[in-house]
PDB file of C-alpha atoms in Angstrom:
ATOM      1  CA  UNK A   1     -41.078  -1.711  73.368  1.00  0.00           C
ATOM      2  CA  UNK A   2     -42.406   1.471  74.871  1.00  0.00           C
ATOM      3  CA  UNK A   3     -39.736   3.106  76.956  1.00  0.00           C
ATOM      4  CA  UNK A   4     -41.139   6.533  77.689  1.00  0.00           C
ATOM      5  CA  UNK A   5     -38.128   8.043  75.928  1.00  0.00           C
ATOM      6  CA  UNK A   6     -38.421  10.440  73.023  1.00  0.00           C
ATOM      7  CA  UNK A   7     -36.566   9.774  69.793  1.00  0.00           C
ATOM      8  CA  UNK A   8     -34.148  12.544  70.753  1.00  0.00           C
ATOM      9  CA  UNK A   9     -33.361  10.699  73.985  1.00  0.00           C
ATOM     10  CA  UNK A  10     -32.761   7.373  72.202  1.00  0.00           C
ATOM     11  CA  UNK A  11     -29.094   7.916  71.502  1.00  0.00           C
ATOM     12  CA  UNK A  12     -26.076   5.917  70.434  1.00  0.00           C
ATOM     13  CA  UNK A  13     -22.843   6.838  72.184  1.00  0.00           C
ATOM     14  CA  UNK A  14     -19.450   5.380  71.311  1.00  0.00           C
ATOM     15  CA  UNK A  15     -16.603   5.820  73.788  1.00  0.00           C
ATOM     16  CA  UNK A  16     -13.002   5.010  73.042  1.00  0.00           C
ATOM     17  CA  UNK A  17      -9.602   6.392  73.806  1.00  0.00           C
ATOM     18  CA  UNK A  18      -6.114   5.780  72.513  1.00  0.00           C
ATOM     19  CA  UNK A  19      -5.041   3.811  75.590  1.00  0.00           C
ATOM     20  CA  UNK A  20      -7.760   1.167  75.969  1.00  0.00           C
ATOM     21  CA  UNK A  21      -8.091  -1.770  73.595  1.00  0.00           C
ATOM     22  CA  UNK A  22     -11.887  -1.711  74.042  1.00  0.00           C
ATOM     23  CA  UNK A  23     -14.645   0.469  72.655  1.00  0.00           C
ATOM     24  CA  UNK A  24     -17.847   0.972  74.642  1.00  0.00           C
ATOM     25  CA  UNK A  25     -21.069   1.318  72.655  1.00  0.00           C
ATOM     26  CA  UNK A  26     -24.298   2.420  74.364  1.00  0.00           C
ATOM     27  CA  UNK A  27     -27.267   2.346  72.016  1.00  0.00           C
ATOM     28  CA  UNK A  28     -31.048   2.413  71.728  1.00  0.00           C
ATOM     29  CA  UNK A  29     -30.884   1.767  67.958  1.00  0.00           C
ATOM     30  CA  UNK A  30     -32.754  -1.481  67.311  1.00  0.00           C
ATOM     31  CA  UNK A  31     -30.739  -2.546  64.266  1.00  0.00           C
ATOM     32  CA  UNK A  32     -27.409  -1.842  65.961  1.00  0.00           C
ATOM     33  CA  UNK A  33     -28.516  -3.681  69.126  1.00  0.00           C
ATOM     34  CA  UNK A  34     -29.445  -6.737  67.041  1.00  0.00           C
ATOM     35  CA  UNK A  35     -26.161  -6.629  65.136  1.00  0.00           C
ATOM     36  CA  UNK A  36     -24.063  -6.256  68.290  1.00  0.00           C
ATOM     37  CA  UNK A  37     -26.020  -8.960  70.145  1.00  0.00           C
ATOM     38  CA  UNK A  38     -25.530 -11.357  67.241  1.00  0.00           C
ATOM     39  CA  UNK A  39     -21.830 -10.464  66.958  1.00  0.00           C
ATOM     40  CA  UNK A  40     -21.344 -10.944  70.721  1.00  0.00           C
ATOM     41  CA  UNK A  41     -22.996 -14.379  70.573  1.00  0.00           C
ATOM     42  CA  UNK A  42     -20.844 -15.427  67.641  1.00  0.00           C
ATOM     43  CA  UNK A  43     -17.564 -13.875  68.848  1.00  0.00           C
ATOM     44  CA  UNK A  44     -17.658 -13.664  72.664  1.00  0.00           C
ATOM     45  CA  UNK A  45     -13.880 -13.230  72.797  1.00  0.00           C
ATOM     46  CA  UNK A  46     -14.220  -9.931  70.865  1.00  0.00           C
ATOM     47  CA  UNK A  47     -17.518  -8.461  72.063  1.00  0.00           C
ATOM     48  CA  UNK A  48     -19.806  -8.716  75.071  1.00  0.00           C
ATOM     49  CA  UNK A  49     -22.918  -7.032  76.389  1.00  0.00           C
ATOM     50  CA  UNK A  50     -22.147  -5.279  79.668  1.00  0.00           C
ATOM     51  CA  UNK A  51     -25.408  -3.528  80.573  1.00  0.00           C
ATOM     52  CA  UNK A  52     -29.141  -3.256  79.895  1.00  0.00           C
ATOM     53  CA  UNK A  53     -30.587   0.047  81.100  1.00  0.00           C
ATOM     54  CA  UNK A  54     -34.153  -1.366  81.297  1.00  0.00           C
ATOM     55  CA  UNK A  55     -35.340   1.468  79.007  1.00  0.00           C
ATOM     56  CA  UNK A  56     -34.406  -0.188  75.722  1.00  0.00           C
ATOM     57  CA  UNK A  57     -30.715   0.694  75.787  1.00  0.00           C
ATOM     58  CA  UNK A  58     -27.893  -1.841  75.711  1.00  0.00           C
ATOM     59  CA  UNK A  59     -24.177  -1.365  76.341  1.00  0.00           C
ATOM     60  CA  UNK A  60     -21.454  -3.445  74.731  1.00  0.00           C
ATOM     61  CA  UNK A  61     -17.674  -3.649  74.934  1.00  0.00           C
ATOM     62  CA  UNK A  62     -16.018  -4.504  71.656  1.00  0.00           C
ATOM     63  CA  UNK A  63     -12.359  -4.805  70.708  1.00  0.00           C
ATOM     64  CA  UNK A  64     -10.876  -1.952  68.718  1.00  0.00           C
ATOM     65  CA  UNK A  65     -10.555  -2.927  65.099  1.00  0.00           C
ATOM     66  CA  UNK A  66     -13.904  -4.775  65.158  1.00  0.00           C
ATOM     67  CA  UNK A  67     -16.027  -1.639  64.774  1.00  0.00           C
ATOM     68  CA  UNK A  68     -15.673   0.652  61.791  1.00  0.00           C
ATOM     69  CA  UNK A  69     -17.159   3.885  60.512  1.00  0.00           C
ATOM     70  CA  UNK A  70     -17.880   4.351  56.848  1.00  0.00           C
ATOM     71  CA  UNK A  71     -17.990   7.813  55.359  1.00  0.00           C
ATOM     72  CA  UNK A  72     -19.630   8.073  51.952  1.00  0.00           C
ATOM     73  CA  UNK A  73     -19.114  11.039  49.698  1.00  0.00           C
ATOM     74  CA  UNK A  74     -22.199  12.435  47.977  1.00  0.00           C
ATOM     75  CA  UNK A  75     -22.804  11.286  44.388  1.00  0.00           C
ATOM     76  CA  UNK A  76     -21.941  13.751  41.663  1.00  0.00           C
ATOM     77  CA  UNK A  77     -24.836  14.715  39.395  1.00  0.00           C
ATOM     78  CA  UNK A  78     -23.205  12.707  36.592  1.00  0.00           C
ATOM     79  CA  UNK A  79     -22.911   9.585  38.752  1.00  0.00           C
ATOM     80  CA  UNK A  80     -26.490   9.954  39.996  1.00  0.00           C
ATOM     81  CA  UNK A  81     -27.831  10.205  36.424  1.00  0.00           C
ATOM     82  CA  UNK A  82     -25.810   7.148  35.346  1.00  0.00           C
ATOM     83  CA  UNK A  83     -27.152   5.143  38.312  1.00  0.00           C
ATOM     84  CA  UNK A  84     -30.692   6.270  37.514  1.00  0.00           C
ATOM     85  CA  UNK A  85     -30.318   5.152  33.895  1.00  0.00           C
ATOM     86  CA  UNK A  86     -28.934   1.761  34.958  1.00  0.00           C
ATOM     87  CA  UNK A  87     -31.870   1.323  37.332  1.00  0.00           C
ATOM     88  CA  UNK A  88     -34.376   2.222  34.622  1.00  0.00           C
ATOM     89  CA  UNK A  89     -32.818  -0.277  32.195  1.00  0.00           C
ATOM     90  CA  UNK A  90     -32.743  -2.959  34.901  1.00  0.00           C
ATOM     91  CA  UNK A  91     -36.381  -2.247  35.751  1.00  0.00           C
ATOM     92  CA  UNK A  92     -37.360  -2.437  32.082  1.00  0.00           C
ATOM     93  CA  UNK A  93     -35.615  -5.793  31.684  1.00  0.00           C
ATOM     94  CA  UNK A  94     -37.275  -7.136  34.827  1.00  0.00           C
ATOM     95  CA  UNK A  95     -40.726  -5.905  33.713  1.00  0.00           C
ATOM     96  CA  UNK A  96     -40.219  -7.430  30.265  1.00  0.00           C
ATOM     97  CA  UNK A  97     -39.241 -10.764  31.819  1.00  0.00           C
ATOM     98  CA  UNK A  98     -42.430 -10.875  33.913  1.00  0.00           C
ATOM     99  CA  UNK A  99     -44.722  -9.888  31.074  1.00  0.00           C
ATOM    100  CA  UNK A 100     -43.927 -13.028  29.054  1.00  0.00           C
TER     101      UNK A 100
END
């Protein structure tokens, strides 16, 4: 969908405060819109779409406790090397399996 908005203007904003039991999410992010739309259809008692800005943005209200943020620490060099080695071994085994 062409909206006339630049990527910089296609934002995701999450509003919540300590008093309200609801979180408001305004987003242009396609994946997040799909996930929230699906969640709202499946769990209407916990989440609902409240607005469509006609420029590709949707707004949802969702109960606190239903939305989470995940922070991931960067891999150490040692952990990155170990993961790389595991991937190489897995790739080798997969290639060997297909070459038979």
